Amino acid sequence: MTYSGSNYRGAASVPPAGGSGGARVAAAAGGGPTRRGLIGSAIGLVASVAAAGGGFSVWSTANDANSDLDRAFDLGDLEDRPEDTPALNVLILGSDHREGNAEEDARSDTAMIMHVNEGGTEAYAISIPRDLYVPIPEDPDAAYYPDYTGTNAKFNAAYAWGGVNTTVKTVEALTGVRIDHIVEIDFNGLIEVVDALGGIDIDVEVPEGQDTVTSIHEPYREFSEGVNHLNGEEALDYVRQRKQYADGDFARMRHQQDLIKAIMDSALTAGVLTDRGKLTAFIESTSDAIKVDTDFNVVGTAIELMGLRSDDIVFMTTPNLGTGDQGGESVVIYADDPENPEASNPEAVSLWEALREDTMAEWVEDNPEAAGQDEGE
């Protein structure tokens, strides 16, 4: 299975009823979503759940959802981009934009690179901390504040200054990895997706020495340690929390990743797969909840990855040097010199090389701690 051509980057139709829908993926892609609840994999589940249903009307609903997606981003206008590769790299962004607010006031405090290898047998979701101090490339076409670009700043400044395209330029400059597609989801989108599933079960993490964590946002919900069943509003509230935890935004990124797993598990339960009404509601609500680029064949991609499970995804965070101060501002330090990270952050440099070369399995084996694979050992 190769992620190129019409199957993944162009328009596509769904297979006829009764089609197999693609091979089982041993380690499939995730996303996510979410300062605000980003759910990269939920997008793909629009079609993967439909594929499991198998009926013609379900296929039609999935195809309609693919056609009805808000295709807000055109990456074809970007110049001086990294070389294309057969692997699939999707940038998942979570926006705090709410209905009635100006687009330029929105922020994106969540970003994940979803990487699926050429063979479709491995998948990795790499979170980029919102406060990672990196070069923001000069971008005269930035949507809001082009004069601010061309300097070092927190990663989420790229979105605040120039929207999605400036963010893509920043990721590609940082990593040398070409971003094939974009998925963006906002507050309301997350709520709709979780509620369409009837809520999700998520294992709540509380601050050390406590039995609960209380939200800092109204209505100040209290979440108990352990598995909680949460609706959309509650799930969004939980994954927004960070100030109560010793490691702050790193805890929030963990919870975002947990949310992706919980959504996947809920969407793939027998109840969802056998309930036509719930399935249709999920597909339709997801199509309303996200924005993608003009060329992303969401349905075709998801059908190829329809065997994915939450345990298949390797989640990790961009290697960094921890928190520090930059001009009186608290940041996550990417490298002592962000424009020359080879000396002080070789782990990150080698990670991006592994993404470009599609050798992530070897990188994870060589860097188990950075990849979160040796916890509890």
Coordinates of C-alpha atoms in Angstrom, one line a residue:
M1 CA 0.0 0.0 0.0
T2 CA 1.5 3.3 -1.1
Y3 CA 0.3 6.8 0.0
S4 CA 0.5 8.5 -3.4
G5 CA -1.7 9.2 -6.4
S6 CA -5.4 9.4 -6.4
N7 CA -5.9 7.1 -3.4
Y8 CA -4.6 9.6 -1.0
R9 CA -3.9 13.1 -2.4
G10 CA -6.7 13.7 -4.8
A11 CA -10.5 13.3 -5.1
A12 CA -11.8 9.8 -4.8
S13 CA -14.9 7.7 -4.5
V14 CA -15.6 5.1 -1.9
P15 CA -15.5 1.4 -2.8
P16 CA -18.8 -0.4 -3.8
A17 CA -20.9 -2.0 -1.0
G18 CA -19.3 -5.1 0.3
G19 CA -15.7 -4.0 -0.6
S20 CA -12.9 -5.1 1.7
G21 CA -11.9 -1.5 2.4
G22 CA -8.1 -2.1 2.8
A23 CA -5.7 -4.2 4.7
R24 CA -5.3 -4.3 8.5
V25 CA -2.8 -1.7 9.6
A26 CA -0.5 -3.0 12.4
A27 CA 0.3 0.5 13.6
A28 CA -2.0 3.1 12.3
A29 CA -2.3 6.9 12.2
G30 CA -3.5 9.2 14.9
G31 CA -3.8 12.6 15.4
G32 CA -4.6 15.1 17.5
P33 CA -6.3 16.4 18.2
T34 CA -6.4 19.5 20.8
R35 CA -5.9 22.4 23.1
R36 CA -8.8 22.1 22.5
G37 CA -9.4 18.7 21.9
L38 CA -7.9 18.0 18.6
I39 CA -8.9 14.6 17.2
G40 CA -6.9 13.7 14.2
S41 CA -8.0 10.1 14.1
A42 CA -11.7 10.9 14.5
I43 CA -11.5 12.4 11.0
G44 CA -10.4 9.1 9.6
L45 CA -13.0 7.3 11.6
V46 CA -15.7 9.0 9.6
A47 CA -15.0 6.5 6.9
S48 CA -13.4 3.6 8.7
V49 CA -16.5 3.2 10.8
A50 CA -18.6 3.4 7.7
A51 CA -16.4 0.8 6.1
A52 CA -17.1 -1.6 8.9
G53 CA -20.8 -1.0 8.5
G54 CA -20.7 -2.2 4.9
G55 CA -24.1 -1.2 3.5
F56 CA -24.6 1.0 0.4
S57 CA -26.4 3.7 2.3
V58 CA -23.6 3.9 4.8
W59 CA -21.0 4.2 2.0
S60 CA -23.1 6.9 0.4
T61 CA -23.3 8.8 3.7
A62 CA -19.5 8.5 4.0
N63 CA -18.9 9.8 0.5
D64 CA -21.3 12.7 1.1
A65 CA -19.4 13.5 4.2
N66 CA -16.1 13.6 2.3
S67 CA -17.7 15.9 -0.3
D68 CA -19.2 18.2 2.3
L69 CA -16.1 18.8 4.3
D70 CA -15.0 22.4 4.7
R71 CA -12.0 22.5 2.4
A72 CA -10.5 25.7 3.8
F73 CA -6.8 25.3 3.0
D74 CA -4.9 25.2 -0.2
L75 CA -1.3 24.0 0.1
G76 CA -0.8 24.2 -3.6
D77 CA 0.2 27.9 -3.2
L78 CA 3.1 27.2 -0.9
E79 CA 6.6 27.6 -2.4
D80 CA 10.1 26.1 -1.6
R81 CA 8.7 23.0 0.1
P82 CA 10.5 19.8 1.2
E83 CA 10.6 16.9 -1.3
D84 CA 7.5 14.8 -1.4
T85 CA 7.7 11.2 -0.1
P86 CA 5.5 8.1 -0.4
A87 CA 4.7 8.2 3.3
L88 CA 1.7 10.1 4.6
N89 CA 2.2 13.2 6.9
V90 CA -0.9 15.0 8.1
L91 CA -0.7 18.1 10.3
I92 CA -3.5 18.0 12.9
L93 CA -4.4 21.4 14.4
G94 CA -6.7 22.3 17.3
S95 CA -8.2 25.8 17.2
D96 CA -9.9 27.7 20.0
H97 CA -12.0 29.6 17.5
R98 CA -15.6 29.9 18.6
E99 CA -18.7 30.9 16.6
G100 CA -19.1 34.7 16.6
N101 CA -15.4 35.4 17.2
A102 CA -13.0 36.8 14.6
E103 CA -10.7 34.3 12.8
E104 CA -7.7 36.4 13.6
D105 CA -8.4 36.1 17.4
A106 CA -8.2 32.3 17.3
R107 CA -5.2 30.4 18.6
S108 CA -3.9 26.9 17.9
D109 CA -2.3 25.5 21.0
T110 CA -2.4 21.9 19.7
A111 CA -0.4 20.5 16.8
M112 CA 0.4 16.9 15.9
I113 CA 2.2 15.4 13.0
M114 CA 0.5 12.2 12.0
H115 CA 2.9 10.0 10.1
V116 CA 1.9 6.7 8.4
N117 CA 4.7 4.8 6.6
E118 CA 4.7 3.9 3.0
G119 CA 3.6 0.4 3.6
G120 CA 0.7 1.4 5.9
T121 CA 2.1 -0.9 8.7
E122 CA 3.3 1.8 11.1
A123 CA 1.9 5.0 12.5
Y124 CA 3.1 7.8 14.8
A125 CA 1.6 10.9 16.3
I126 CA 4.2 13.6 17.3
S127 CA 2.9 16.5 19.4
I128 CA 4.6 19.9 19.0
P129 CA 4.4 21.9 22.2
R130 CA 2.7 25.2 21.7
D131 CA 5.5 27.0 23.6
L132 CA 8.3 25.4 21.6
Y133 CA 10.7 28.2 20.8
V134 CA 11.5 27.9 17.1
P135 CA 12.2 30.0 14.0
I136 CA 9.0 31.3 12.3
P137 CA 9.9 31.8 8.6
E138 CA 9.4 35.1 7.0
D139 CA 6.0 35.0 5.3
P140 CA 4.8 38.1 3.4
D141 CA 1.6 36.2 2.7
A142 CA 0.8 35.6 6.4
A143 CA -2.9 36.1 6.9
Y144 CA -2.8 38.5 9.9
Y145 CA 0.6 39.9 10.8
P146 CA 3.2 39.3 8.1
D147 CA 5.6 41.9 9.6
Y148 CA 5.9 39.7 12.7
T149 CA 7.3 36.7 10.9
G150 CA 10.9 36.0 10.2
T151 CA 11.9 35.7 13.8
N152 CA 12.2 33.2 16.6
A153 CA 9.1 32.8 18.7
K154 CA 6.7 30.3 20.4
F155 CA 5.4 27.8 17.9
N156 CA 1.8 28.8 18.2
A157 CA 2.7 32.3 17.1
A158 CA 2.8 31.0 13.6
Y159 CA -0.9 30.3 13.7
A160 CA -1.7 33.6 15.4
W161 CA 0.3 35.6 12.9
G162 CA -0.5 33.8 9.7
G163 CA -3.0 31.0 10.2
V164 CA -2.6 27.5 8.8
N165 CA -0.3 28.2 5.9
T166 CA 2.3 30.0 8.1
T167 CA 2.0 27.1 10.5
V168 CA 2.7 24.6 7.7
K169 CA 5.7 26.7 6.6
T170 CA 7.0 26.7 10.2
V171 CA 6.6 22.9 10.6
E172 CA 8.3 22.2 7.3
A173 CA 11.2 24.6 8.0
L174 CA 11.7 23.0 11.5
T175 CA 11.5 19.4 10.3
G176 CA 12.3 19.3 6.6
V177 CA 9.2 17.1 6.4
R178 CA 6.6 17.8 3.7
I179 CA 3.1 18.1 5.1
D180 CA 0.7 16.4 2.7
H181 CA -2.6 17.3 4.4
I182 CA -4.2 19.5 7.0
V183 CA -7.0 18.7 9.5
E184 CA -8.2 21.4 11.8
I185 CA -10.9 21.1 14.5
D186 CA -12.2 23.7 16.9
F187 CA -14.1 23.7 20.3
N188 CA -17.5 23.1 18.8
G189 CA -16.2 20.4 16.5
L190 CA -14.8 18.4 19.4
I191 CA -18.0 18.6 21.3
E192 CA -20.1 17.5 18.3
V193 CA -17.8 14.5 17.7
V194 CA -17.8 13.2 21.3
D195 CA -21.5 13.7 21.7
A196 CA -22.2 11.9 18.4
L197 CA -20.5 8.9 20.0
G198 CA -22.6 9.1 23.1
G199 CA -19.6 10.3 25.1
I200 CA -16.3 8.7 25.8
D201 CA -14.6 6.8 28.6
I202 CA -11.2 8.4 29.5
D203 CA -8.8 7.6 32.3
V204 CA -8.5 10.9 34.2
E205 CA -5.0 11.9 35.5
V206 CA -5.0 14.0 38.6
P207 CA -2.2 16.1 40.1
E208 CA 0.2 14.1 42.3
G209 CA -1.2 13.6 45.8
Q210 CA -4.8 14.5 44.9
D211 CA -7.9 12.4 44.2
T212 CA -9.5 14.9 41.8
V213 CA -8.7 17.8 39.5
T214 CA -10.9 20.8 39.4
S215 CA -11.3 22.8 36.2
I216 CA -10.1 26.4 36.2
H217 CA -12.9 27.2 33.8
E218 CA -16.6 27.7 34.6
P219 CA -18.6 25.8 35.8
Y220 CA -15.5 24.5 37.5
R221 CA -16.1 20.8 37.0
E222 CA -14.4 18.3 39.3
F223 CA -13.0 15.2 37.7
S224 CA -12.2 12.1 39.8
E225 CA -9.1 10.0 39.2
G226 CA -9.6 7.0 37.0
V227 CA -12.1 6.2 34.3
N228 CA -14.7 8.8 33.7
H229 CA -17.5 8.8 31.1
L230 CA -17.6 12.3 29.7
N231 CA -19.8 14.1 27.2
G232 CA -18.4 16.6 24.7
E233 CA -18.4 19.6 26.9
E234 CA -16.8 17.7 29.8
A235 CA -14.2 16.1 27.5
L236 CA -13.2 19.5 26.2
D237 CA -13.0 20.9 29.6
Y238 CA -10.7 18.1 30.9
V239 CA -8.2 18.2 28.1
R240 CA -7.9 22.0 28.4
Q241 CA -6.5 21.7 31.9
R242 CA -2.8 22.3 32.5
K243 CA -2.1 24.7 35.3
Q244 CA -2.9 22.2 38.0
Y245 CA -0.2 19.8 36.8
A246 CA 3.5 20.1 37.7
D247 CA 4.5 19.6 34.0
G248 CA 1.8 22.0 32.7
D249 CA 1.3 21.8 29.0
F250 CA 3.1 18.4 28.7
A251 CA 0.3 17.0 30.9
R252 CA -2.3 18.6 28.6
M253 CA -0.6 17.0 25.6
R254 CA -0.8 13.6 27.3
H255 CA -4.5 14.1 27.9
Q256 CA -5.1 15.1 24.3
Q257 CA -3.5 11.9 23.2
D258 CA -5.6 10.0 25.7
L259 CA -8.7 11.7 24.2
I260 CA -7.8 10.5 20.7
K261 CA -7.5 6.9 22.0
A262 CA -10.8 7.2 23.9
I263 CA -12.6 8.5 20.8
M264 CA -11.2 5.8 18.7
D265 CA -12.2 3.1 21.2
S266 CA -15.7 4.5 21.5
A267 CA -16.2 4.8 17.7
L268 CA -15.1 1.2 17.2
T269 CA -17.3 -0.3 19.8
A270 CA -20.0 -2.8 18.6
G271 CA -22.7 -0.3 19.6
V272 CA -21.5 2.3 17.1
L273 CA -20.9 -0.2 14.3
T274 CA -24.4 -1.8 14.6
D275 CA -26.5 1.4 15.2
R276 CA -27.2 3.0 11.8
G277 CA -28.6 6.2 13.4
K278 CA -25.6 6.7 15.7
L279 CA -23.2 5.9 12.8
T280 CA -24.8 8.3 10.5
A281 CA -24.9 11.0 13.2
F282 CA -21.2 10.5 13.8
I283 CA -20.3 10.8 10.1
E284 CA -22.4 13.8 9.6
S285 CA -21.3 15.6 12.7
T286 CA -17.7 15.0 11.9
S287 CA -18.0 16.5 8.5
D288 CA -19.4 19.7 10.1
A289 CA -16.8 19.7 12.7
I290 CA -13.5 19.9 10.8
K291 CA -11.7 21.8 8.1
V292 CA -9.3 20.1 5.7
D293 CA -7.2 21.0 2.7
T294 CA -8.5 20.9 -0.9
D295 CA -6.9 17.7 -1.9
F296 CA -7.4 15.4 1.2
N297 CA -9.3 12.3 0.3
V298 CA -10.4 11.6 3.9
V299 CA -12.7 8.7 3.1
G300 CA -10.2 6.9 0.8
T301 CA -7.4 7.3 3.3
A302 CA -9.5 6.1 6.2
I303 CA -10.7 3.0 4.3
E304 CA -7.1 2.0 3.8
L305 CA -6.6 2.5 7.6
M306 CA -9.9 1.0 8.7
G307 CA -8.2 -1.6 10.9
L308 CA -6.5 0.9 13.2
R309 CA -6.9 0.7 16.9
S310 CA -5.9 3.1 19.6
D311 CA -3.1 0.7 20.8
D312 CA -1.6 0.8 17.4
I313 CA -0.5 4.4 17.5
V314 CA 2.9 5.4 18.9
F315 CA 2.4 8.8 20.6
M316 CA 5.3 11.0 21.5
T317 CA 6.3 14.7 22.0
T318 CA 9.0 16.6 20.0
P319 CA 12.3 16.1 21.9
N320 CA 13.2 19.3 23.7
L321 CA 15.5 20.7 26.4
G322 CA 12.7 21.5 28.9
T323 CA 11.3 24.8 29.9
G324 CA 13.3 28.0 30.2
D325 CA 13.2 31.8 29.8
Q326 CA 13.4 33.8 26.6
G327 CA 13.2 37.5 26.9
G328 CA 11.2 37.2 30.1
E329 CA 8.8 34.7 28.5
S330 CA 8.4 31.1 29.6
V331 CA 9.2 28.8 26.7
V332 CA 10.0 25.2 25.8
I333 CA 13.5 25.2 24.6
Y334 CA 14.0 23.4 21.3
A335 CA 17.7 24.0 21.1
D336 CA 20.3 26.4 22.6
D337 CA 20.3 27.9 19.1
P338 CA 16.9 27.2 17.5
E339 CA 18.4 27.7 14.0
N340 CA 21.2 25.3 14.6
P341 CA 19.8 22.4 16.8
E342 CA 22.2 19.7 15.7
A343 CA 24.6 20.3 18.6
S344 CA 22.2 20.6 21.5
N345 CA 19.2 18.6 20.4
P346 CA 20.4 15.7 18.2
E347 CA 17.4 13.6 19.2
A348 CA 15.0 16.0 17.5
V349 CA 17.2 16.2 14.4
S350 CA 17.4 12.5 14.1
L351 CA 13.6 12.2 14.6
W352 CA 12.9 14.5 11.7
E353 CA 15.4 12.6 9.6
A354 CA 13.5 9.4 10.4
L355 CA 10.3 11.0 9.3
R356 CA 11.8 12.1 6.0
E357 CA 13.5 8.7 5.4
D358 CA 10.4 6.8 6.6
T359 CA 12.5 4.9 9.2
M360 CA 10.5 5.6 12.3
A361 CA 10.5 2.0 13.6
E362 CA 14.3 2.1 13.8
W363 CA 14.2 5.5 15.5
V364 CA 11.7 4.3 18.1
E365 CA 13.9 1.3 18.8
D366 CA 17.0 3.5 19.2
N367 CA 15.2 6.1 21.3
P368 CA 12.6 4.3 23.4
E369 CA 12.5 6.9 26.2
A370 CA 11.9 9.8 23.8
A371 CA 9.2 7.7 22.1
G372 CA 7.5 6.9 25.4
Q373 CA 8.0 3.2 24.9
D374 CA 9.9 2.4 28.2
E375 CA 7.4 3.8 30.7
G376 CA 6.9 1.6 33.7
E377 CA 10.0 -0.5 33.0

